[in-house]
Coordinates of C-alpha atoms in Angstrom, one line a residue:
M20 CA 12.0 14.0 -4.3
R21 CA 8.4 13.8 -5.2
K22 CA 7.8 17.1 -3.3
I23 CA 10.5 18.7 -5.5
F24 CA 8.8 17.6 -8.7
Q25 CA 5.4 18.8 -7.4
S26 CA 7.0 22.1 -6.4
N27 CA 8.4 22.4 -10.0
K28 CA 4.9 21.9 -11.4
L29 CA 3.6 24.5 -8.9
L30 CA 6.3 26.9 -10.0
V31 CA 5.3 26.5 -13.7
L32 CA 1.7 27.3 -12.7
V33 CA 2.7 30.3 -10.6
I34 CA 4.9 31.6 -13.5
S35 CA 1.9 31.2 -15.9
A36 CA -0.4 33.0 -13.5
M37 CA 2.2 35.8 -13.1
T38 CA 2.3 36.1 -16.9
V39 CA -1.4 36.7 -17.1
I40 CA -1.4 39.2 -14.1
L41 CA 1.6 41.1 -15.3
C42 CA 0.4 41.3 -18.9
G43 CA -3.0 42.6 -17.7
T44 CA -1.3 45.2 -15.4
A45 CA 1.1 46.3 -18.2
L46 CA -1.7 46.8 -20.6
A47 CA -3.8 48.7 -18.1
N48 CA -1.0 51.1 -17.0
T49 CA 0.8 52.1 -20.2
S50 CA 0.1 53.1 -23.7
E51 CA -0.3 50.4 -26.3
D52 CA 3.2 50.5 -27.8
A53 CA 4.9 50.5 -24.5
S54 CA 2.6 47.8 -23.1
L55 CA 3.4 45.5 -26.1
N56 CA 7.1 45.9 -25.4
E57 CA 6.6 45.3 -21.7
V58 CA 4.5 42.2 -22.5
K59 CA 7.2 40.8 -24.9
K60 CA 9.9 41.4 -22.2
I61 CA 7.8 39.7 -19.5
S62 CA 7.0 36.8 -21.9
Q63 CA 10.7 36.3 -22.7
D64 CA 11.6 36.4 -19.0
I65 CA 8.9 33.8 -18.3
Q66 CA 10.1 31.6 -21.1
G67 CA 13.6 31.7 -19.7
L68 CA 12.3 30.7 -16.2
K69 CA 10.4 27.8 -17.8
Q70 CA 13.6 26.6 -19.5
E71 CA 15.4 26.7 -16.2
V72 CA 12.6 24.7 -14.5
I73 CA 12.8 22.1 -17.2
S74 CA 16.6 21.8 -16.9
L75 CA 16.3 21.6 -13.1
N76 CA 13.7 18.9 -13.4
K77 CA 15.9 16.8 -15.7
D78 CA 18.8 17.1 -13.4
L79 CA 16.7 16.1 -10.4
R80 CA 15.3 13.1 -12.2
L81 CA 18.8 11.9 -13.0
M82 CA 19.9 12.5 -9.5
E83 CA 16.9 10.6 -8.1
E84 CA 17.6 7.6 -10.4
T85 CA 21.3 7.6 -9.3
L86 CA 20.3 7.7 -5.6
L87 CA 17.6 5.1 -5.9
F88 CA 19.5 2.6 -8.1
P89 CA 23.3 3.0 -7.5
S90 CA 25.4 1.1 -10.0
S91 CA 26.8 -1.2 -7.3
T92 CA 23.4 -2.7 -6.6
R93 CA 21.4 -2.0 -9.7
F94 CA 19.7 -5.1 -11.2
S95 CA 17.7 -5.0 -14.4
I96 CA 15.4 -7.7 -15.9
F97 CA 14.4 -7.7 -19.5
V98 CA 11.8 -9.7 -21.6
S99 CA 12.3 -10.9 -25.2
V100 CA 10.3 -13.1 -27.6
S101 CA 12.1 -14.8 -30.4
S102 CA 9.4 -15.5 -33.0
G103 CA 6.0 -16.1 -31.4
R104 CA 4.8 -18.8 -33.8
F105 CA 4.0 -21.3 -31.0
F106 CA 3.1 -18.9 -28.2
T107 CA 1.3 -15.6 -27.9
L108 CA 2.5 -13.8 -24.7
E109 CA -0.3 -12.3 -22.6
S110 CA 1.3 -11.5 -19.3
V111 CA 4.5 -12.0 -17.2
K112 CA 4.8 -12.1 -13.4
L113 CA 8.1 -11.9 -11.6
K114 CA 9.2 -13.0 -8.2
I115 CA 12.5 -12.3 -6.6
D116 CA 13.4 -14.4 -3.5
G117 CA 9.8 -15.4 -3.1
K118 CA 8.3 -11.9 -3.3
L119 CA 6.1 -10.8 -6.2
V120 CA 7.8 -7.7 -7.5
S121 CA 6.3 -7.0 -10.9
T122 CA 3.5 -8.0 -13.3
H123 CA 2.8 -6.8 -16.9
V124 CA -0.1 -7.5 -19.3
Y125 CA 0.9 -7.1 -22.9
S126 CA -1.1 -5.2 -25.6
D127 CA -1.1 -6.2 -29.2
K128 CA 1.4 -3.4 -30.1
Q129 CA 3.8 -4.5 -27.3
R130 CA 3.6 -8.2 -28.5
Q131 CA 4.3 -7.2 -32.1
A132 CA 7.3 -5.1 -31.0
L133 CA 8.8 -8.0 -29.0
I134 CA 8.2 -10.4 -32.0
R135 CA 10.0 -7.9 -34.3
G136 CA 13.1 -8.1 -32.0
G137 CA 12.4 -5.6 -29.3
I138 CA 13.5 -6.1 -25.7
Q139 CA 11.4 -4.7 -22.9
K140 CA 13.0 -3.3 -19.8
F141 CA 10.7 -5.2 -17.4
Y142 CA 11.9 -4.4 -13.9
V143 CA 14.8 -2.5 -12.3
T144 CA 15.7 -2.8 -8.6
N145 CA 18.5 -2.8 -6.1
L146 CA 19.8 -6.2 -5.3
N147 CA 22.5 -7.0 -2.8
E148 CA 25.4 -9.3 -3.6
G149 CA 24.8 -12.9 -2.9
K150 CA 22.5 -15.8 -3.9
H151 CA 19.0 -15.1 -5.2
L152 CA 16.1 -16.9 -6.8
V153 CA 14.2 -15.4 -9.6
T154 CA 10.9 -17.0 -10.8
A155 CA 9.0 -15.8 -13.9
F156 CA 5.5 -16.9 -14.7
F157 CA 4.4 -16.7 -18.3
T158 CA 0.7 -16.7 -19.4
G159 CA -0.5 -16.8 -23.0
V160 CA -2.0 -18.9 -25.8
G161 CA 0.0 -21.8 -27.2
P162 CA -0.5 -24.1 -30.3
N163 CA -4.1 -24.9 -31.2
G164 CA -5.4 -22.1 -29.0
R165 CA -4.5 -23.8 -25.7
D166 CA -4.0 -21.6 -22.7
Y167 CA -0.5 -21.8 -21.4
K168 CA 0.8 -21.0 -17.9
R169 CA 4.5 -21.8 -17.4
A170 CA 7.0 -20.9 -14.7
V171 CA 10.8 -20.9 -14.9
D172 CA 13.2 -20.1 -12.2
L173 CA 16.9 -19.5 -11.8
D174 CA 19.2 -19.6 -8.8
F175 CA 22.0 -17.2 -9.4
E176 CA 24.6 -15.2 -7.5
K177 CA 24.6 -11.5 -7.8
E178 CA 28.2 -10.2 -8.0
E179 CA 29.5 -6.7 -7.4
G180 CA 28.3 -4.1 -9.9
S181 CA 25.2 -4.1 -12.1
G182 CA 23.5 -7.3 -13.0
Y183 CA 21.1 -8.3 -15.8
L184 CA 18.7 -11.1 -16.5
E185 CA 16.6 -11.8 -19.6
L186 CA 13.3 -13.6 -19.6
V187 CA 13.3 -15.4 -23.0
V188 CA 10.3 -16.9 -24.8
S189 CA 11.4 -18.8 -27.9
D190 CA 10.0 -21.5 -30.2
D191 CA 11.3 -25.1 -30.5
G192 CA 10.4 -26.1 -34.0
A193 CA 11.3 -29.8 -33.4
I194 CA 8.5 -30.3 -30.8
Q195 CA 6.4 -27.3 -32.0
E196 CA 6.2 -25.9 -28.5
P197 CA 7.3 -22.7 -26.8
V198 CA 10.4 -22.7 -24.6
F199 CA 10.8 -20.4 -21.6
R200 CA 14.1 -19.7 -19.9
I201 CA 16.0 -17.1 -17.9
K202 CA 19.3 -16.0 -19.2
Q203 CA 21.9 -14.2 -17.1
W204 CA 24.1 -11.6 -18.8

C-alpha cells in the first residue's frame, strides 16, 4: 500500500513536470493566442488528473484501513481527563498482554483540550477474541507539585466485533487526589 501512495506522489510530480514541458512547447511552437488556449486546455486536463489522483488516494486510504483493521477484530483505546485540578497529565504508556504498544507525551494544547472535555483516540489495533490484560501507565504532576507515576490494569474479555476502552483520569475531591481507571465500553 505504501508503494501505491508513493506512486501517487510520483504521479503528481510527473503531471506537474509535464505541465511545465507542455506549456513551454506550446508557447514555442504556436502563436501567442493559440498557445494561450493550448496552455489553458493542458492546465485543465492536468487539474482533472490531479483530482482523480486525490480521489484515488482517498479510496486507497479507506481500503487500507479496512484491510488493516477489520471491524471484527478492531480495538480502540481512548484517553479522557475529567477536570485536571489534582493532576497534570504529562504522558501515557500502554501495554497490551505485556507488550508495550504505544506511548504519548502531551503538549499544553492537548492537555487543555482533554480538560475541556476532549477525548483522544490513543491507539487502534487488531485484537482477537478472548482474554486480555491492558496496563496503562500515567505520568504527571499531582497536588503540591509532586511527581506522579501510576499504573492501572484491566483484565477483560474481547468479544466478537469492535471493542473499546477508555483510560480515564479523574479527580476525587474528598481525598484531593487523582483517580486513574480503565473503563470498558
